[in-house]
Coordinates of C-alpha atoms in Angstrom, one line a residue:
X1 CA 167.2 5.0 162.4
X2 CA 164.7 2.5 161.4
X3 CA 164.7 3.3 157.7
X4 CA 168.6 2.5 157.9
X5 CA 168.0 -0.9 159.8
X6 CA 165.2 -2.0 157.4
X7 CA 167.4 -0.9 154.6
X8 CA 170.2 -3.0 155.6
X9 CA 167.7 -6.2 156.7
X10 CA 165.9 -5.8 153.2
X11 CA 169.4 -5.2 151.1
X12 CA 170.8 -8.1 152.6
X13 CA 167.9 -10.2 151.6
X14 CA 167.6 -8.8 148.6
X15 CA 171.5 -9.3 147.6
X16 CA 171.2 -13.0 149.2
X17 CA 169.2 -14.5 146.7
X18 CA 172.0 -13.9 143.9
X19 CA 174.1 -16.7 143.2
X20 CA 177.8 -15.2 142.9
X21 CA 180.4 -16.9 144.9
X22 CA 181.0 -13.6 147.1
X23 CA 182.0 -13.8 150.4
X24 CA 180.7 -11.5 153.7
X25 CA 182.6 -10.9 156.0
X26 CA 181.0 -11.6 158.6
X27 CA 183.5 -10.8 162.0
X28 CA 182.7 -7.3 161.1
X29 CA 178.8 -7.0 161.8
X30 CA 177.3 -5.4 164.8
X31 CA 177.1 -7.4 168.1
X32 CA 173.3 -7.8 167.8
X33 CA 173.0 -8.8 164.2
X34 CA 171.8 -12.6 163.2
X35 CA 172.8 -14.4 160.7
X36 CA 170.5 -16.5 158.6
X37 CA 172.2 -18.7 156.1
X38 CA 171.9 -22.2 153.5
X39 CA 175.8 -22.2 152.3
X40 CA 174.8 -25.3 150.2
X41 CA 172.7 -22.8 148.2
X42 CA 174.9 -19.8 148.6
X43 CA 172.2 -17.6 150.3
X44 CA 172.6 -15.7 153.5
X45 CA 170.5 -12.7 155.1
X46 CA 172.0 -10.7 158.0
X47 CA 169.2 -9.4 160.3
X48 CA 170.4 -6.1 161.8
X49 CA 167.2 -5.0 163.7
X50 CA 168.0 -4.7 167.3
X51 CA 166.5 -6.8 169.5
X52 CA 165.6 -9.7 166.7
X53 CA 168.6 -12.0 168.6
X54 CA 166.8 -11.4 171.8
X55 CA 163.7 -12.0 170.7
X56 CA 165.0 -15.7 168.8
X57 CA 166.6 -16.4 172.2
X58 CA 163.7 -15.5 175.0
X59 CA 160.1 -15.4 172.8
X60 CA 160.5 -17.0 169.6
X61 CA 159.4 -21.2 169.6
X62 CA 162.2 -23.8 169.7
X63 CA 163.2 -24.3 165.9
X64 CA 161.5 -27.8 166.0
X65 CA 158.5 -26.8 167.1
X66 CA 157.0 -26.5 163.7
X67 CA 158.1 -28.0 160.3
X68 CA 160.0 -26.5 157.6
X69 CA 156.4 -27.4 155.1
X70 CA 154.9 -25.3 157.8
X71 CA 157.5 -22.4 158.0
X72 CA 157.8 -22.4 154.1
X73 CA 154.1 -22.1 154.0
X74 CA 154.1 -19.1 156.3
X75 CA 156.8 -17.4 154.8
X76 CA 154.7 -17.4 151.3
X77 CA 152.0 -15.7 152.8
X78 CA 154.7 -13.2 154.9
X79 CA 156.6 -12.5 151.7
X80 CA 153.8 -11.7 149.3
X81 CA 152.0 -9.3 152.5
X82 CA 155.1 -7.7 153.1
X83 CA 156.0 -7.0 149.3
X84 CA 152.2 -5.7 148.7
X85 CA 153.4 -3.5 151.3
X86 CA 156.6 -2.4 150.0
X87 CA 155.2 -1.5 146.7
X88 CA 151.9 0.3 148.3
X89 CA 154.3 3.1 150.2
X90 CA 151.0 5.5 150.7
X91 CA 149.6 3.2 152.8
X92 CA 152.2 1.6 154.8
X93 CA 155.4 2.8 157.3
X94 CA 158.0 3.2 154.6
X95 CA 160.6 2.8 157.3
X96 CA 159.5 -0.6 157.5
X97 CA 158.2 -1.8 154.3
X98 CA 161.5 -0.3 152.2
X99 CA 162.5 -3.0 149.8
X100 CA 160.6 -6.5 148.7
X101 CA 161.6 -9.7 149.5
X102 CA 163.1 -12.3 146.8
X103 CA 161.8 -15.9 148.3
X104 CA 161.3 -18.4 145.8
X105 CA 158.9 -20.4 147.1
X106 CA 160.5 -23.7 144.8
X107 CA 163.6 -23.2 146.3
X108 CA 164.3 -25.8 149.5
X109 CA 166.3 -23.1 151.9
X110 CA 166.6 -25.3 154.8
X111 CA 164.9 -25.1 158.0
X112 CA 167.4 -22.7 159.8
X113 CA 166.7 -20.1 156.7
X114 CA 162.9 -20.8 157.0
X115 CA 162.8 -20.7 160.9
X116 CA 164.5 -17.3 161.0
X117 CA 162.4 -15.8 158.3
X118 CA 159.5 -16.7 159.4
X119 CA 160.9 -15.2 163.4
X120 CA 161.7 -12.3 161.4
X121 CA 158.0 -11.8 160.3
X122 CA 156.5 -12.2 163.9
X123 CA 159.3 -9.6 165.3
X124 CA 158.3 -7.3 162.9
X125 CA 154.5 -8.1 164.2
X126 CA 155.5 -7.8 167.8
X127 CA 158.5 -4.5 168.0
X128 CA 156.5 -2.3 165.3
X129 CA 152.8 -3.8 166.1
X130 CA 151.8 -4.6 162.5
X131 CA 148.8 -7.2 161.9
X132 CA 149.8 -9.8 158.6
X133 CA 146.3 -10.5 157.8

């Protein structure tokens, strides 16, 4: 079951990054999915982890409480740990670690996009107890 949520979290971002005028329908997603998007820059990630809507709504800070430098900072460091891990499989959960993430660190996404990224990270931290060093 996890490699099948971490496959659709890591398509999704994966397939977000492209810059086709596609649209997702999203009416049809599972109740507990969140969606993460910049529509000014076509790019959207659905997060369909279960309990990553609970956690944004009862652990995760207020969206404010840092700034976007400082979520875009964190993310860098998130995305290039978590893509080591991807493409180091003999050493890390597969069913986590499945597919890289695309984040262009020149690319202004928004606060919303960089917020929720950067949530995604610490969820992945607190559900599956894995240490970003």
């Amino acid at each position: 079951m996890r490699n099948l949520i971490a496959a659709f979290i890591l398509g999704f971002i994966l397939f977000a990054c492209g810059t086709s005028n596609k649209t997702i329908n999203t009416n049809n997603l599972p109740e507990h999915a969140v969606r993460i998007a910049n529509d000014s820059l076509e790019y959207e990630i659905i997060i369909v982890d279960i309990g990553f809507d609970t956690y944004l709504a009862t652990i995760a800070q207020p969206m404010n409480f840092y700034s976007q430098n400082y979520y875009e900072v964190k993310n860098r460091f998130y995305v290039t740990e978590w893509n080591y891990r991807a493409r180091t499989p003999s050493r890390f959960n597969t069913s986590i670690y499945e597919n890289e993430i695309d984040y262009n660190s020149h690319t202004d996404y928004g606060l919303e996009v960089n917020y929720k990224l950067f949530n995604y990270f610490k969820f992945v931290e607190y559900k599956y107890k894995q240490q970003f060093n």
